[in-house]
Short mmCIF file of C-alpha atoms in Angstrom, two decimals:
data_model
loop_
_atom_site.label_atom_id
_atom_site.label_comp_id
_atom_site.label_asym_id
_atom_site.label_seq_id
_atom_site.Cartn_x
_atom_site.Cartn_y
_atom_site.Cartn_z
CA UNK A 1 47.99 -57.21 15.91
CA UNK A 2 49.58 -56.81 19.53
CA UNK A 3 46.99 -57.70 21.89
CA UNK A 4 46.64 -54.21 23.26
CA UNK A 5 46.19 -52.51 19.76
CA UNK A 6 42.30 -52.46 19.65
CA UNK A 7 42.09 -50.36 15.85
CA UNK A 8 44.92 -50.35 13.16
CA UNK A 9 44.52 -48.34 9.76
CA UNK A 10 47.07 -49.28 7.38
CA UNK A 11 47.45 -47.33 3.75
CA UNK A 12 44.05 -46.20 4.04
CA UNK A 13 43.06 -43.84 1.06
CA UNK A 14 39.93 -43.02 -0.08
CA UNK A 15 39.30 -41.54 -3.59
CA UNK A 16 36.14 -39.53 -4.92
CA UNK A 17 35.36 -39.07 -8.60
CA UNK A 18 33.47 -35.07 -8.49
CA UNK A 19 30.64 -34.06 -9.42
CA UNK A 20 29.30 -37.92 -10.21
CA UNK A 21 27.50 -40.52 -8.02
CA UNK A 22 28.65 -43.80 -8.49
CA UNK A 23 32.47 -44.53 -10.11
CA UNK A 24 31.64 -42.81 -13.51
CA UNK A 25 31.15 -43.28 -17.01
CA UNK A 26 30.59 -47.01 -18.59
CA UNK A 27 33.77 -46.96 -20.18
CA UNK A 28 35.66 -46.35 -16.73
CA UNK A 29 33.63 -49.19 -15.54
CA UNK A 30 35.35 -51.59 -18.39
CA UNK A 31 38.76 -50.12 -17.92
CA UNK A 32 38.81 -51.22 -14.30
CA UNK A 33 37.20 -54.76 -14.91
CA UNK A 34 39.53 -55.30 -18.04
CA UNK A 35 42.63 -53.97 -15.23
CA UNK A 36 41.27 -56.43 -12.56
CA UNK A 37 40.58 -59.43 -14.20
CA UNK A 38 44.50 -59.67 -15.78
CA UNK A 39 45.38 -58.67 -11.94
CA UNK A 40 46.66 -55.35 -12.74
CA UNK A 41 46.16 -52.28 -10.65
CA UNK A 42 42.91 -49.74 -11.00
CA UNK A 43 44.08 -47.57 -13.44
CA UNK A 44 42.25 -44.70 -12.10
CA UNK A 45 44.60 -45.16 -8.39
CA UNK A 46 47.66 -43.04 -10.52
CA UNK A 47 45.37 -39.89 -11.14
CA UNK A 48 43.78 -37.55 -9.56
CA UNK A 49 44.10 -34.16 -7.48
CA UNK A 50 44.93 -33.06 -3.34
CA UNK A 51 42.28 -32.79 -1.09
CA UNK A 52 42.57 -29.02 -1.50
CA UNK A 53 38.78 -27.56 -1.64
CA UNK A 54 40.14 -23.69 -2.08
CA UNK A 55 41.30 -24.52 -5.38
CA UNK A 56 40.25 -25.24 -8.93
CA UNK A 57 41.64 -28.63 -9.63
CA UNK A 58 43.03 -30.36 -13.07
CA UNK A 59 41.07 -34.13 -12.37
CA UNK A 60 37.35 -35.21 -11.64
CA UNK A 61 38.74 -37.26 -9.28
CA UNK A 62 40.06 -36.49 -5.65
CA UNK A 63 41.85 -37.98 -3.18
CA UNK A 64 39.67 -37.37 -0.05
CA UNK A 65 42.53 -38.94 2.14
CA UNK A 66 45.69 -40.71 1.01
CA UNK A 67 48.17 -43.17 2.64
CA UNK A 68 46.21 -42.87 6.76
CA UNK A 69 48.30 -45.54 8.90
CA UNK A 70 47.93 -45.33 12.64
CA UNK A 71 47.24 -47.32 15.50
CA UNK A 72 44.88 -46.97 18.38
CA UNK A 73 45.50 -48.89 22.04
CA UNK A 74 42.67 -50.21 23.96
CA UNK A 75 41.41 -47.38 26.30
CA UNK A 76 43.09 -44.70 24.68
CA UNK A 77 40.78 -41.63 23.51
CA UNK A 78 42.35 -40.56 20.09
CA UNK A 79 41.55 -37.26 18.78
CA UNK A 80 41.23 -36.22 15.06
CA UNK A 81 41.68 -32.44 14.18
CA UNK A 82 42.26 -30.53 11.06
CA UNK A 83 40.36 -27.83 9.13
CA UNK A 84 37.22 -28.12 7.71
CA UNK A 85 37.44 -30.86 4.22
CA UNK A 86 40.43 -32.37 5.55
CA UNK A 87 39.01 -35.79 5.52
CA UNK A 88 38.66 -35.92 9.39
CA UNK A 89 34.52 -37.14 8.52
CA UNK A 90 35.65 -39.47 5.74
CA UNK A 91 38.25 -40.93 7.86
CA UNK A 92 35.52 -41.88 10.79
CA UNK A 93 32.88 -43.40 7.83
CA UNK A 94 35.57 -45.56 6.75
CA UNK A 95 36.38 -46.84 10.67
CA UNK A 96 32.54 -47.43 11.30
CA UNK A 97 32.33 -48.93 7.99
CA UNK A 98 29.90 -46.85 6.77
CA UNK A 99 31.93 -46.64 3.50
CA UNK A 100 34.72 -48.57 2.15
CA UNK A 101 38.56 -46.92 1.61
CA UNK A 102 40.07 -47.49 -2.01
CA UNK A 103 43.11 -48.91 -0.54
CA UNK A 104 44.02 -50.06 2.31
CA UNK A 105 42.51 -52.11 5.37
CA UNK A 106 41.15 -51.41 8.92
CA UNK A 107 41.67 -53.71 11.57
CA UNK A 108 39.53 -54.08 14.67
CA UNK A 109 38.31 -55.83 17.56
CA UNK A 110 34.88 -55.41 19.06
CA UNK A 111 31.87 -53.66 17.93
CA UNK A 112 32.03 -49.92 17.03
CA UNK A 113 29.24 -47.48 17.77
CA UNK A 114 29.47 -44.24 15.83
CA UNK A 115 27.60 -40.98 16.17
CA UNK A 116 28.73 -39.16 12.81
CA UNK A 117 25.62 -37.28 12.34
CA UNK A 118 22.29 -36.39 13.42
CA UNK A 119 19.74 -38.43 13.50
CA UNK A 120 22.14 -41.43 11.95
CA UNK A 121 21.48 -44.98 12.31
CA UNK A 122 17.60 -44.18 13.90
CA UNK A 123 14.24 -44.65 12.01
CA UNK A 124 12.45 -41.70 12.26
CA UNK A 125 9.12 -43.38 12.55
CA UNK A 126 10.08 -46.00 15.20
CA UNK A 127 10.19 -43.94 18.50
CA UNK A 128 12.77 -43.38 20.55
CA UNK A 129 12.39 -46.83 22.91
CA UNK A 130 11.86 -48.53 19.69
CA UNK A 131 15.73 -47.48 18.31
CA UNK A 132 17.03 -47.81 21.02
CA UNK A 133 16.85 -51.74 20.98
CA UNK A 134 17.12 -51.54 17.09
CA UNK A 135 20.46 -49.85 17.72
CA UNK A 136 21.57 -52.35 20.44
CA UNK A 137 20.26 -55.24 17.83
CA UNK A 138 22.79 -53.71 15.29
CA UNK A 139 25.21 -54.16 17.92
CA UNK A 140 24.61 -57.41 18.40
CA UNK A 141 22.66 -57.28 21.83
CA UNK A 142 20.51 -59.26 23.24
CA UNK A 143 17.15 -57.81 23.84
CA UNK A 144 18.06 -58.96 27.73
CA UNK A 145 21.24 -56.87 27.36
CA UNK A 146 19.29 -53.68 26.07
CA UNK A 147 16.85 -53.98 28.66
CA UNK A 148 19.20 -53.96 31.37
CA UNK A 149 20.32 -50.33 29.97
CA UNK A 150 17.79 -48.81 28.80
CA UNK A 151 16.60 -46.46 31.95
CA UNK A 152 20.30 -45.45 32.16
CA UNK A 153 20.21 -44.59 28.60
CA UNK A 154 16.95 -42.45 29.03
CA UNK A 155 17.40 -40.75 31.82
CA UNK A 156 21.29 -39.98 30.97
CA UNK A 157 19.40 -38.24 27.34
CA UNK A 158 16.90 -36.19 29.17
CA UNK A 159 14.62 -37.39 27.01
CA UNK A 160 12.31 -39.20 29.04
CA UNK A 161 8.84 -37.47 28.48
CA UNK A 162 9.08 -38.23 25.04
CA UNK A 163 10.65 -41.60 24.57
CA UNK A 164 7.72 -42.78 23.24
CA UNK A 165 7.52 -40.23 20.52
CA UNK A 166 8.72 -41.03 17.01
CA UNK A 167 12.22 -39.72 16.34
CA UNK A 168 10.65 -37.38 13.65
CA UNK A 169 8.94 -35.33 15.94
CA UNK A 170 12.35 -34.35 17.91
CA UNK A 171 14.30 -31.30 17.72
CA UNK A 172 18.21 -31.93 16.26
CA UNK A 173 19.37 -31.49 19.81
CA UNK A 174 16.89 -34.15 21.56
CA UNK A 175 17.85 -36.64 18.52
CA UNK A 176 21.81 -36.21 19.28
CA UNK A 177 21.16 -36.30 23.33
CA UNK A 178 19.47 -39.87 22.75
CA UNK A 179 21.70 -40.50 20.06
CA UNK A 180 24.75 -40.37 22.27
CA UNK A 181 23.48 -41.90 24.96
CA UNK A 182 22.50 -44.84 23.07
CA UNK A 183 26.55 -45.07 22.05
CA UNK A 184 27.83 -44.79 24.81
CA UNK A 185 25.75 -46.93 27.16
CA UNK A 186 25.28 -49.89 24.73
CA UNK A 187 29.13 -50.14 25.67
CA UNK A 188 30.76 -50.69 22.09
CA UNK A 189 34.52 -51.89 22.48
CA UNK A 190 35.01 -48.46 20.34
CA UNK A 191 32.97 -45.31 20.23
CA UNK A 192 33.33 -42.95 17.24
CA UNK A 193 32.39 -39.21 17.44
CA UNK A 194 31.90 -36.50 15.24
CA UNK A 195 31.67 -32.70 15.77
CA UNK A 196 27.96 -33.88 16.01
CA UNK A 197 27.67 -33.00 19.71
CA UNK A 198 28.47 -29.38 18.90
CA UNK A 199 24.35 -29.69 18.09
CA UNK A 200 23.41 -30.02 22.18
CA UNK A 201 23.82 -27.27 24.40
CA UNK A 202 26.54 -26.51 26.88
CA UNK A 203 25.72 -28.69 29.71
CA UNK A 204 24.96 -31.61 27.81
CA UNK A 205 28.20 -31.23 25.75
CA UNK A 206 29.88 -31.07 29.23
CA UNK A 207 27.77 -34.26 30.10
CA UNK A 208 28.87 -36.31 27.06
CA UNK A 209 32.59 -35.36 27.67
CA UNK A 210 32.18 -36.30 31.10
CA UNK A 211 30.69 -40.05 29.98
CA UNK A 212 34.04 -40.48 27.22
CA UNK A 213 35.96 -39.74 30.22
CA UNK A 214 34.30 -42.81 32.05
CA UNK A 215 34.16 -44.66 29.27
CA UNK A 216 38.38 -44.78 28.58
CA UNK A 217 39.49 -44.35 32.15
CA UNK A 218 37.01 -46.81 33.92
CA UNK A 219 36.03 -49.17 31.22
CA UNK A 220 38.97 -49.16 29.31
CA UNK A 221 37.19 -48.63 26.27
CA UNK A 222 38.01 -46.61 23.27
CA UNK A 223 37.03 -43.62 21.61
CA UNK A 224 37.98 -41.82 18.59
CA UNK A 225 36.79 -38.09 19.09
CA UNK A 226 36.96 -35.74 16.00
CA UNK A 227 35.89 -31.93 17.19
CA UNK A 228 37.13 -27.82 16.33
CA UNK A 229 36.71 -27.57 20.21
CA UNK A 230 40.14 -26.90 21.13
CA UNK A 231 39.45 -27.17 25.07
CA UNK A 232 37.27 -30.24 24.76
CA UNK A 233 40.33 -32.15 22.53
CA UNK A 234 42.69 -31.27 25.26
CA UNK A 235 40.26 -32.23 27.83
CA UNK A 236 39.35 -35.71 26.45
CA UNK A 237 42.26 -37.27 24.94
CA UNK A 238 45.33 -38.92 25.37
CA UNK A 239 46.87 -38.62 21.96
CA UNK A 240 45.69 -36.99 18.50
CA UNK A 241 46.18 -36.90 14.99
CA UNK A 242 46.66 -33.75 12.61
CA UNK A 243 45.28 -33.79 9.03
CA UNK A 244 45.82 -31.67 6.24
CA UNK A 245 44.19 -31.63 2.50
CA UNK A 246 43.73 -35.82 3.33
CA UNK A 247 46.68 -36.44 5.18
CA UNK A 248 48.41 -37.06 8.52
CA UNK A 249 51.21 -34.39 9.25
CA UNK A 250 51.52 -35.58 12.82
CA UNK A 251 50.84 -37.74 15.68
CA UNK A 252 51.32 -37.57 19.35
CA UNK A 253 50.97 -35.84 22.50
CA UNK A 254 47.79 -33.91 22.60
CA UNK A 255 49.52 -30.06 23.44
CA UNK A 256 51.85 -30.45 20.44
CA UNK A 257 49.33 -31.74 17.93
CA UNK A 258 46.97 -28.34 19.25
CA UNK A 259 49.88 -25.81 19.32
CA UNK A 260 50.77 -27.02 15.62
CA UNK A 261 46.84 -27.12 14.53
CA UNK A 262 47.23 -23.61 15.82
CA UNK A 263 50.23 -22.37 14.81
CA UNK A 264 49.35 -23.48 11.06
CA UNK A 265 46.96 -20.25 11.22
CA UNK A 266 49.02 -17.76 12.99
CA UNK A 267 49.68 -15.04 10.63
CA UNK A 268 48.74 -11.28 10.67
CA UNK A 269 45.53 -10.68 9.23
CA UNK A 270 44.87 -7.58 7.33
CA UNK A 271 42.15 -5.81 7.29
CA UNK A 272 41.68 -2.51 4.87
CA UNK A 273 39.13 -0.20 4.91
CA UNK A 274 38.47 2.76 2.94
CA UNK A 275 36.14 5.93 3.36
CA UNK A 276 36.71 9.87 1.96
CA UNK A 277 39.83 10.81 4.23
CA UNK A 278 41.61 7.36 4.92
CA UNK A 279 42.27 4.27 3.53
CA UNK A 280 43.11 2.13 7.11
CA UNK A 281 44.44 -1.05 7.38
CA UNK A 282 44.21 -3.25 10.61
CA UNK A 283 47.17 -5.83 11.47
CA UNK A 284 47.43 -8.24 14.25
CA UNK A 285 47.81 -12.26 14.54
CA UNK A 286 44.81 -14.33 13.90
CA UNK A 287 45.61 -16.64 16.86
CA UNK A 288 47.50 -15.68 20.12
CA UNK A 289 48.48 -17.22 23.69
CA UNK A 290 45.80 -16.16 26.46
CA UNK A 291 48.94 -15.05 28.01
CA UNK A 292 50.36 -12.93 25.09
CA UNK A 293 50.06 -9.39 25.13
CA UNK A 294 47.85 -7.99 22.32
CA UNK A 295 49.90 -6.46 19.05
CA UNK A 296 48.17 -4.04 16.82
CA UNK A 297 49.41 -2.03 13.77
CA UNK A 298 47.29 0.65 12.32
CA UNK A 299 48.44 2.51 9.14
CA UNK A 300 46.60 5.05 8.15
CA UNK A 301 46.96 6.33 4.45
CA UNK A 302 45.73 10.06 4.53
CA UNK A 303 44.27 12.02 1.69
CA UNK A 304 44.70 15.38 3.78
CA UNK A 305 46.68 16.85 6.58
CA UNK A 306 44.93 16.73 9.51
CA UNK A 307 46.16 20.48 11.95
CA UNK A 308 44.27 19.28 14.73
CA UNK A 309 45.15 16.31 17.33
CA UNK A 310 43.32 12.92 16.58
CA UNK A 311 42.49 10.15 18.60
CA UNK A 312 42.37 5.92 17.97
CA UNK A 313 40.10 4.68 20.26
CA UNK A 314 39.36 0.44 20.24
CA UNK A 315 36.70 -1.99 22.11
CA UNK A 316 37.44 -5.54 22.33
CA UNK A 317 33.82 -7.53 22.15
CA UNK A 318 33.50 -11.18 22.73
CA UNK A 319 31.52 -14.06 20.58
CA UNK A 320 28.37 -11.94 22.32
CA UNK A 321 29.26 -9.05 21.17
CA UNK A 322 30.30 -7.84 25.00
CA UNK A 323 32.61 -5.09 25.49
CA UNK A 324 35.57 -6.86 27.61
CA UNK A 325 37.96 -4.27 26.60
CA UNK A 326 37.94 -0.41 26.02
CA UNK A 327 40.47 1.75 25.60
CA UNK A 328 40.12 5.51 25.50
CA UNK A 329 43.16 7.11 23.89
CA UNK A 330 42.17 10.85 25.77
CA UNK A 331 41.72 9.03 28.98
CA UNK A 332 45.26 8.49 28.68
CA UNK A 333 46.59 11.88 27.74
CA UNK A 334 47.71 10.53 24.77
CA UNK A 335 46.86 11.77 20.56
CA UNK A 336 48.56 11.66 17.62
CA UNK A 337 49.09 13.65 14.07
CA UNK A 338 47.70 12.11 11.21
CA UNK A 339 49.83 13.70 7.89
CA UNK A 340 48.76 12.94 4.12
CA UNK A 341 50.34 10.28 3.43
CA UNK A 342 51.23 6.74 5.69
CA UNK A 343 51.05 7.06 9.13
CA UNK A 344 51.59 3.99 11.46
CA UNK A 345 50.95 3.30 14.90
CA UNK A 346 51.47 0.91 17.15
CA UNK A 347 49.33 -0.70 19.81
CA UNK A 348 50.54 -3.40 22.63
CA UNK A 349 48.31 -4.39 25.16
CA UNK A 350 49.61 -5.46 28.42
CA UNK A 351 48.20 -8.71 30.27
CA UNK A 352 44.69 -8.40 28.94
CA UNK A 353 43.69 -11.02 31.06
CA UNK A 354 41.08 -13.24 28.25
CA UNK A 355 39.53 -16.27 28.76
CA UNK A 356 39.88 -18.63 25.98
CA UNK A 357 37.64 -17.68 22.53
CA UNK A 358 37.10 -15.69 19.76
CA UNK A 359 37.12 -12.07 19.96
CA UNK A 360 36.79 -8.91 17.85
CA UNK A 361 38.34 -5.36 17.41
CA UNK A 362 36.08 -2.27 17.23
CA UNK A 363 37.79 0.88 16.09
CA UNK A 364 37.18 4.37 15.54
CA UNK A 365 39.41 7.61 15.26
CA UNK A 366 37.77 11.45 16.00
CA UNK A 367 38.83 14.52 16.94
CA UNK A 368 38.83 17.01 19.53
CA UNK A 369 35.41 17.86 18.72
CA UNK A 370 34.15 14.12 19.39
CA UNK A 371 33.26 14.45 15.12
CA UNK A 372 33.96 10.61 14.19
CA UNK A 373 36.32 10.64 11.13
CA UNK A 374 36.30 6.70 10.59
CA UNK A 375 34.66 3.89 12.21
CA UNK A 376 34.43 -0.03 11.53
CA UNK A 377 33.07 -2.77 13.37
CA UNK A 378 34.48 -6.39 13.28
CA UNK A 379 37.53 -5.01 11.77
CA UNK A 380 40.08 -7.96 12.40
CA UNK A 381 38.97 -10.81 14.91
CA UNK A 382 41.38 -13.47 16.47
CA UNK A 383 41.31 -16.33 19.01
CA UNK A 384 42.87 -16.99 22.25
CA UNK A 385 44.48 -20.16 22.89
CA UNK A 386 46.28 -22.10 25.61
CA UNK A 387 49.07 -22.63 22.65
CA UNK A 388 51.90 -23.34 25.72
CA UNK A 389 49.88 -26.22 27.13
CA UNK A 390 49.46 -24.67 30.36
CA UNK A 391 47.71 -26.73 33.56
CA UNK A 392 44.61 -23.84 33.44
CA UNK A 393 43.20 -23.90 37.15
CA UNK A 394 40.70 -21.33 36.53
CA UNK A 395 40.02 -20.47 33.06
CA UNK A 396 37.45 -17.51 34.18
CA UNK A 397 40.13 -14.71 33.70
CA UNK A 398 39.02 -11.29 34.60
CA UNK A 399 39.03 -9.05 31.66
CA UNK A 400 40.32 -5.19 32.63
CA UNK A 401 37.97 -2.55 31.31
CA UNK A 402 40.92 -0.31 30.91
CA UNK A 403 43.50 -2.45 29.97
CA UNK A 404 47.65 -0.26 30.07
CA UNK A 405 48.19 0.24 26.44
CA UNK A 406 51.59 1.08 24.88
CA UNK A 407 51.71 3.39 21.80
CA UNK A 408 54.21 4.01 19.40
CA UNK A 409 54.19 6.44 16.80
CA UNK A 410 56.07 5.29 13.72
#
């Protein structure tokens, strides 16, 4: 390996038999010994299904991940994204050898601390002190070495009242705030991360990205960072990896690894509901640019003519169910005609003005009287994302309670 290449995966696959433990039946067993000792191949590498979990497959076995080959420089903080069952989490076992690939090798050099899941690699009944030295022992620490850490390790956890409390008795958060701390100030050549930290709160997630920051830039050591936290991945790292149903569909820069993640999922999601008068359906894309203005499509599929003037009316409401955005379709002299039969119309929001997340659309339609013909909450939700890359100063956008909304009447 080049001197500067710290990790190297080459042909990794890893291959899962369903719904058994262990390789199988007995006569499986035989056919691979009978295979192996006349040096021929597993028989059982040439079958099997894609990593696909949405569908019904033809084969017991699966191939979790298939053909993985990249390269990791000292220093470099490598981030590994892809929807859930991908094989992001079998991918990290196999670097911090928790479980061995099929095929393939991994090549290394220095010890690797990983943080996969909660609670791994302590003893619930030692206390917290205790695995804290049996974790540094694993590394191959001194007890010396461990010592000289271990009130930077503590006090960086916030766990300090009860570090003489056996891991059992702490809460999932407390066991991932020592856990991490124990990773990263043990100082592994290589520090392997999970969406475990998603278990903390918000200022010690901000905390622990802060410390992988130190970590790379001043210690020149590396860390492999797997998380659905968009922000955080373009925060953290300096390169990143895509997979897909167990393999990689691309490597590189960080913004155009994201904005294809992204883009994979942008498509107009449709959502149709029916009561005595209407059957409604809802269009717009499930992902947008925080600087994209908002496209809706409402069709409306009448049972009767309606004489009088209706009016759409929509809230936007954030992950807390906040109203950010309102729009009042008689605040702005406008109504429409709804006819039997298909009726569209056309919503664009100008500038909303959204800080990155996920969002929601409630709608309801009444008439002059204020009677409420239809109504539906959480009737098509979407994302905002920085899919352009932008340098985001200030991510704290103002939302407008009255937002300029163009409609057009199909």
């Amino acid at each position: 390996m080049n001197k500067e290449i710290i990790l190297k995966a080459e042909n990794i696959s890893k291959q899962y038999r369903l719904g058994q433990v262990g390789t199988g039946t007995l006569s499986h067993d035989l056919n691979r010994w009978w295979h192996q000792v006349r040096g021929k191949e597993n028989p059982y590498l040439k079958i099997g299904d894609t990593n696909d979990r949405s569908t019904k497959g033809t084969s017991d076995y699966v191939w979790a991940l298939q053909d993985i080959n990249f390269e990791v420089e000292r220093g470099e903080v490598l981030g590994i994204i892809g929807k859930n069952g991908a094989g992001k989490s079998t991918l990290l076992k196999i670097l911090s050898k928790v479980t061995a690939p099929t095929t393939g090798s991994i090549k290394s050099r220095g010890r690797i601390a990983s943080l996969l899941e909660v609670g791994t690699g302590f003893n619930p009944e030692l206390t917290g002190k205790e695995n804290i030295y049996l974790n540094g022992a694993i590394l191959g620490m001194t007890k010396k070495e461990i010592a000289s850490k271990i009130d930077e390790i503590i006090d960086f956890s916030g766990c300090e009242r009860y570090i003489d409390t056996p891991v059992k008795r702490y809460s999932s958060g407390m066991t991932v705030r020592l856990a991490f701390a124990v990773a990263a100030f043990l100082e592994p050549e290589i520090l392997v991360i999970d969406e475990v930290l998603a278990v903390g709160d918000a200022e010690f997630q901000k905390k622990a990205i802060g410390k992988m920051q130190d970590i790379s830039r001043k210690e020149g050591r590396t860390v492999l960072f797997v998380s659905h936290n968009m922000a955080a991945i373009q925060s953290l790292c300096t390169r990143a990896i895509l997979l897909e149903k167990g393999n990689i569909i691309a490597s590189g820069e960080v913004e155009m690894i994201l904005e294809k993640y992204l883009l994979t999922d942008i498509k107009e999601e449709i959502n149709k509901v029916t009561n005595e008068n209407f059957v409604v359906e809802i269009k717009q894309k499930k992902i947008i640019d925080f600087q994209e203005n908002i496209k809706i499509e409402v069709l409306i599929d009448s049972k009767i003519d309606f004489d009088q003037v209706i009016f759409i009316d929509f809230a936007i409401l954030n992950k807390l169910e906040e109203f950010v955005i309102h729009y009042r379709m008689n605040y702005d002299d406008q109504s429409i005609k709804i006819k039997s039969g298909n009726n569209t119309f056309s919503f664009e929001i100008d500038n909303p003005g959204l800080i990155l997340g996920e969002y929601s659309f409630v709608f309801y339609i009444y008439d002059q009287l204020k009677n409420v013909l239809y109504w539906v909450e959480n009737s098509s939700q979407f994302q905002t994302s920085n899919l352009h890359g932008i340098l985001l100063a200030n991510t704290h956008f103002k939302s407008h309670l009255v937002p300029k909304v163009r409609l057009k009447k199909n």
